Coordinates of C-alpha atoms in Angstrom, one line a residue:
X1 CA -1.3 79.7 73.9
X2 CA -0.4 83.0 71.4
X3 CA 2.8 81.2 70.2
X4 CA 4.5 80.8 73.9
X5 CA 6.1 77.8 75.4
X6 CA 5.3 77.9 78.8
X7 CA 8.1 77.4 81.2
X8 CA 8.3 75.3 84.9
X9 CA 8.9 78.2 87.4
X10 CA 12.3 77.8 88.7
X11 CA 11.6 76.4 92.0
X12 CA 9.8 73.5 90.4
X13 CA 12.3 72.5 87.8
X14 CA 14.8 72.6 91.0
X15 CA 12.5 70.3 92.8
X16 CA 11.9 68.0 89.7
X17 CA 15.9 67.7 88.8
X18 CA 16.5 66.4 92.7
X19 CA 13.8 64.4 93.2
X20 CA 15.1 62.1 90.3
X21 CA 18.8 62.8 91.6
X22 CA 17.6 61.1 94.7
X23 CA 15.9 58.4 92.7
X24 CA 19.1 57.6 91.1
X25 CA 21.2 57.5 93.8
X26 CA 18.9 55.1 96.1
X27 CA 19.1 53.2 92.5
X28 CA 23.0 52.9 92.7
X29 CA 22.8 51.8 96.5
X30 CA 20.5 49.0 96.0
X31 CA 22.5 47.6 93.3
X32 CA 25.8 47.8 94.7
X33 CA 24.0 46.3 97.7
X34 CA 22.3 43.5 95.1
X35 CA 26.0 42.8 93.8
X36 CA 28.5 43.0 96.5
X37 CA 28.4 39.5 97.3
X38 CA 29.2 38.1 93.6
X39 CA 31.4 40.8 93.5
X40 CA 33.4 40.3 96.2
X41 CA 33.7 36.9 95.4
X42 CA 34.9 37.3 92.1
X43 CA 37.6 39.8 93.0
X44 CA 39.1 37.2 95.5
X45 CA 39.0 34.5 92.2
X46 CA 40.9 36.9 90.7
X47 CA 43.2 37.7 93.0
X48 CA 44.0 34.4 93.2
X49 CA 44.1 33.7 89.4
X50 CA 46.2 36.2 88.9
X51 CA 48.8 35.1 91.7
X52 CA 48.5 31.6 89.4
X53 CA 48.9 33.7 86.3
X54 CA 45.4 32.3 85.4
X55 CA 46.4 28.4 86.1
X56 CA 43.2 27.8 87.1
X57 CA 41.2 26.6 84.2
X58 CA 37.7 25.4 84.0
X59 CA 37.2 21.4 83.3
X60 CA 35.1 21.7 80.4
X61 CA 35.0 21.1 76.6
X62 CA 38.4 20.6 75.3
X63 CA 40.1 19.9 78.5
X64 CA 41.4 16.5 77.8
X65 CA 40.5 15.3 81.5
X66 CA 38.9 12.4 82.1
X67 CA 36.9 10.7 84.9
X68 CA 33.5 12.9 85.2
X69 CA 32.3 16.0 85.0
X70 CA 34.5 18.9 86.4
X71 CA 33.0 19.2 89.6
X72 CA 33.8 15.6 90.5
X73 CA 37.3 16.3 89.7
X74 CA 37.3 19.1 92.4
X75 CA 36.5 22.1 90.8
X76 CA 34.2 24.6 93.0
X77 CA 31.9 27.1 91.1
X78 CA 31.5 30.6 92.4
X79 CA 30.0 31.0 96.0
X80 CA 30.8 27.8 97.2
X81 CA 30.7 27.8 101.2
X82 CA 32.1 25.2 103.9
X83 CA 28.8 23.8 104.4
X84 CA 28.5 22.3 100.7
X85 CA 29.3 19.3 100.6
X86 CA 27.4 17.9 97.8
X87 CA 30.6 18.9 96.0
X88 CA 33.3 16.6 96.0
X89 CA 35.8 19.7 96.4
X90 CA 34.3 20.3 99.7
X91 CA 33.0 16.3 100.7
X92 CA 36.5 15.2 100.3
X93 CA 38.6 17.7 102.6
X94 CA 39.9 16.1 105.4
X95 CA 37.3 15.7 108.2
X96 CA 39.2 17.7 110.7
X97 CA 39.9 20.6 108.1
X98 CA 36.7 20.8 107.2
X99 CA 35.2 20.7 110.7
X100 CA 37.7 23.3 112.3
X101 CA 36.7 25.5 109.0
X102 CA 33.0 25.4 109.3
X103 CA 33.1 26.8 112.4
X104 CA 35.4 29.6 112.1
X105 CA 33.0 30.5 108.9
X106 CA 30.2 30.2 111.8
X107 CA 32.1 32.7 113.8
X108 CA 32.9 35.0 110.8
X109 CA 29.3 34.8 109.4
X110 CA 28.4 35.9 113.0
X111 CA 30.6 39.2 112.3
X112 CA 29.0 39.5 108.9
X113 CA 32.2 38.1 107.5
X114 CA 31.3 36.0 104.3
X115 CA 33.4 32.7 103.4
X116 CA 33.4 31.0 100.5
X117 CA 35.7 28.3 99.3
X118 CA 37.6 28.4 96.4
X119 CA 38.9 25.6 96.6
X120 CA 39.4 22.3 98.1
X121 CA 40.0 18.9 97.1
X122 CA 41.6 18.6 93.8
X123 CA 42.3 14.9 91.9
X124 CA 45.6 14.2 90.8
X125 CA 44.5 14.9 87.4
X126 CA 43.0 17.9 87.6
X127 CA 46.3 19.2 89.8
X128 CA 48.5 18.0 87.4
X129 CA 46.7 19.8 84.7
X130 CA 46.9 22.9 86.8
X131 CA 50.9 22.3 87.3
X132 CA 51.3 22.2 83.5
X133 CA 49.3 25.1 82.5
X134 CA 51.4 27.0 84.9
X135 CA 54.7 26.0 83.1
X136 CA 53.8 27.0 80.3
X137 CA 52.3 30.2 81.6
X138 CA 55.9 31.3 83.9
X139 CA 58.3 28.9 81.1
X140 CA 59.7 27.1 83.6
X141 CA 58.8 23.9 86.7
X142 CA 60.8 26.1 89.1
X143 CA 59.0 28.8 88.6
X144 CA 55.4 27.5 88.5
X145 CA 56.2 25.2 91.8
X146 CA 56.1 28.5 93.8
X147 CA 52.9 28.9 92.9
X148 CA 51.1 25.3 92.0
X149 CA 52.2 22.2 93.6
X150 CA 52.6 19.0 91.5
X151 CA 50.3 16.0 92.3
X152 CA 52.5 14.0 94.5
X153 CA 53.2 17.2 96.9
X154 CA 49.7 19.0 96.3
X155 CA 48.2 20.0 99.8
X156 CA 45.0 19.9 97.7
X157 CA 45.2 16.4 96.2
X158 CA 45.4 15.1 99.7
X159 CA 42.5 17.0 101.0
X160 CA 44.5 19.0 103.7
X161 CA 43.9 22.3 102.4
X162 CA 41.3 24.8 101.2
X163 CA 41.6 28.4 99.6
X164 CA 39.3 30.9 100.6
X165 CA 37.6 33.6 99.7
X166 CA 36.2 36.5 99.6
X167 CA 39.2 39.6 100.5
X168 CA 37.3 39.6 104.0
X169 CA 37.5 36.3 104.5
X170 CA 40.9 36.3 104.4
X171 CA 41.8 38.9 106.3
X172 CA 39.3 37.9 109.1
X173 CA 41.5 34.5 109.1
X174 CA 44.1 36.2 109.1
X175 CA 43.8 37.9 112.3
X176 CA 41.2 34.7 114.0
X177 CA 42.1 31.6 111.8
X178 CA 44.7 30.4 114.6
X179 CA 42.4 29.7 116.9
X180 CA 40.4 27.3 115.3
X181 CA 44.3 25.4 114.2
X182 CA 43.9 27.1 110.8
X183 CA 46.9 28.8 109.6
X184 CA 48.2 30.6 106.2
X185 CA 51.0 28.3 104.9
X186 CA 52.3 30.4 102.3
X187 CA 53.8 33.7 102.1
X188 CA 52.7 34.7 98.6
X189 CA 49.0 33.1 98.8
X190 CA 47.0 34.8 101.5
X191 CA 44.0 32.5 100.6
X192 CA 45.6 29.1 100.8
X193 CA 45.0 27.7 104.7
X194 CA 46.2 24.0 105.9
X195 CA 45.0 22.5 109.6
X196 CA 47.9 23.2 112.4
X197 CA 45.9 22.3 115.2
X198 CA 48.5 23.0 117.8
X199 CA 48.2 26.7 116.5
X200 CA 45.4 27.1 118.6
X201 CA 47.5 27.5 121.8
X202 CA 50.9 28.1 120.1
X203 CA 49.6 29.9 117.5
X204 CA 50.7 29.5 114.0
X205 CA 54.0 28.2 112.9
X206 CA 56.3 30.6 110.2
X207 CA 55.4 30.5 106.9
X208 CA 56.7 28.8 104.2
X209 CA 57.8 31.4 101.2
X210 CA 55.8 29.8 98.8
X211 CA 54.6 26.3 97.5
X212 CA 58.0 25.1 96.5
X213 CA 59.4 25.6 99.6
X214 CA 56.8 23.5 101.6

């Protein structure tokens, strides 16, 4: 050795410092790949928690609901799709709802178009604790009915209405949603759809501004 640190030749520590640049980037492609879905999903929650300045709590410990465990009171966990219906956020949407939105999620699926359901059916008690967590997040019942409706006019709490989800989702409905009668009803909420059946010849009628207009 006589006291010398030998040295890669230059060519070979070039080699050796790509090779594990290439590692790393087929690394990072795989698990964007792995996460895209959850991802997706969860940016379309928040999007939609944020439009309800986070009115959209979880049913659990503390809650002061009664009647079941959150799930039976409507609430959906993440990933949710049409074709669960061993929740009773998705078992309880109307049955003509719920048909006309499995298939358009066939056709969507068939365009590599994800849809989940955010959700669906909601009980009167779990929309009413959603209407008074937004007054007290906006201060005022004028200015939370634009964006959560109270029991007795909730789309939800009668089963006509589903939000959906992920940001492709949406904007595929938004372009093909009227011709399976489903139709964005509000202005502000690009995930909220309702059944207009007729839509599917006439095509969808004008949107309301927002949930207190409707």
């Amino acid at each position: 050795m006589n006291g010398t640190t030998s040295k890669l030749p230059r060519s070979a520590a070039v080699v050796l410092i790509s090779g594990a640049s290439l590692v790393a980037v087929i690394a990072l492609v795989f698990l964007t790949l792995l996460l895209k879905p959850l991802a997706s999903s969860a940016v379309a929650q928040q999007e939609m928690n944020m439009a309800l300045g986070g009115a959209v709590p979880a049913l659990n410990g503390g809650s002061g609901l009664h009647g079941g465990d959150p799930e039976s009171q409507g609430e959906l966990p993440d990933g949710v799709t049409p074709a669960d219906d061993q929740y009773p956020g998705i078992a309880n949407l109307d049955p003509d709802l719920l048909h006309a939105l499995r298939e358009a999620s066939a056709a969507a699926n068939a365009e590599g178009v994800e849809v989940f359901v955010n959700s669906g059916w909601r009980s009167r008690e779990y929309q009413a604790q959603l209407y008074s967590d937004a007054i007290t997040k906006y201060g005022s019942e004028e200015e939370a009915s634009r964006w959560v409706a109270t029991p007795e006019t909730s789309s939800h709490v009668s089963g006509s209405a589903v939000d959906i989800g992920d940001v492709d989702a949406t904007a595929w409905f938004s372009q093909y949603g009227a011709a399976y009668g489903l139709c964005q009803t509000y202005e502000n909420e690009s995930w909220h759809y309702e059944l207009r059946p007729e839509a599917a010849t006439e095509g969808c009628p004008a949107m309301s501004t927002d949930a207190a207009m409707h």
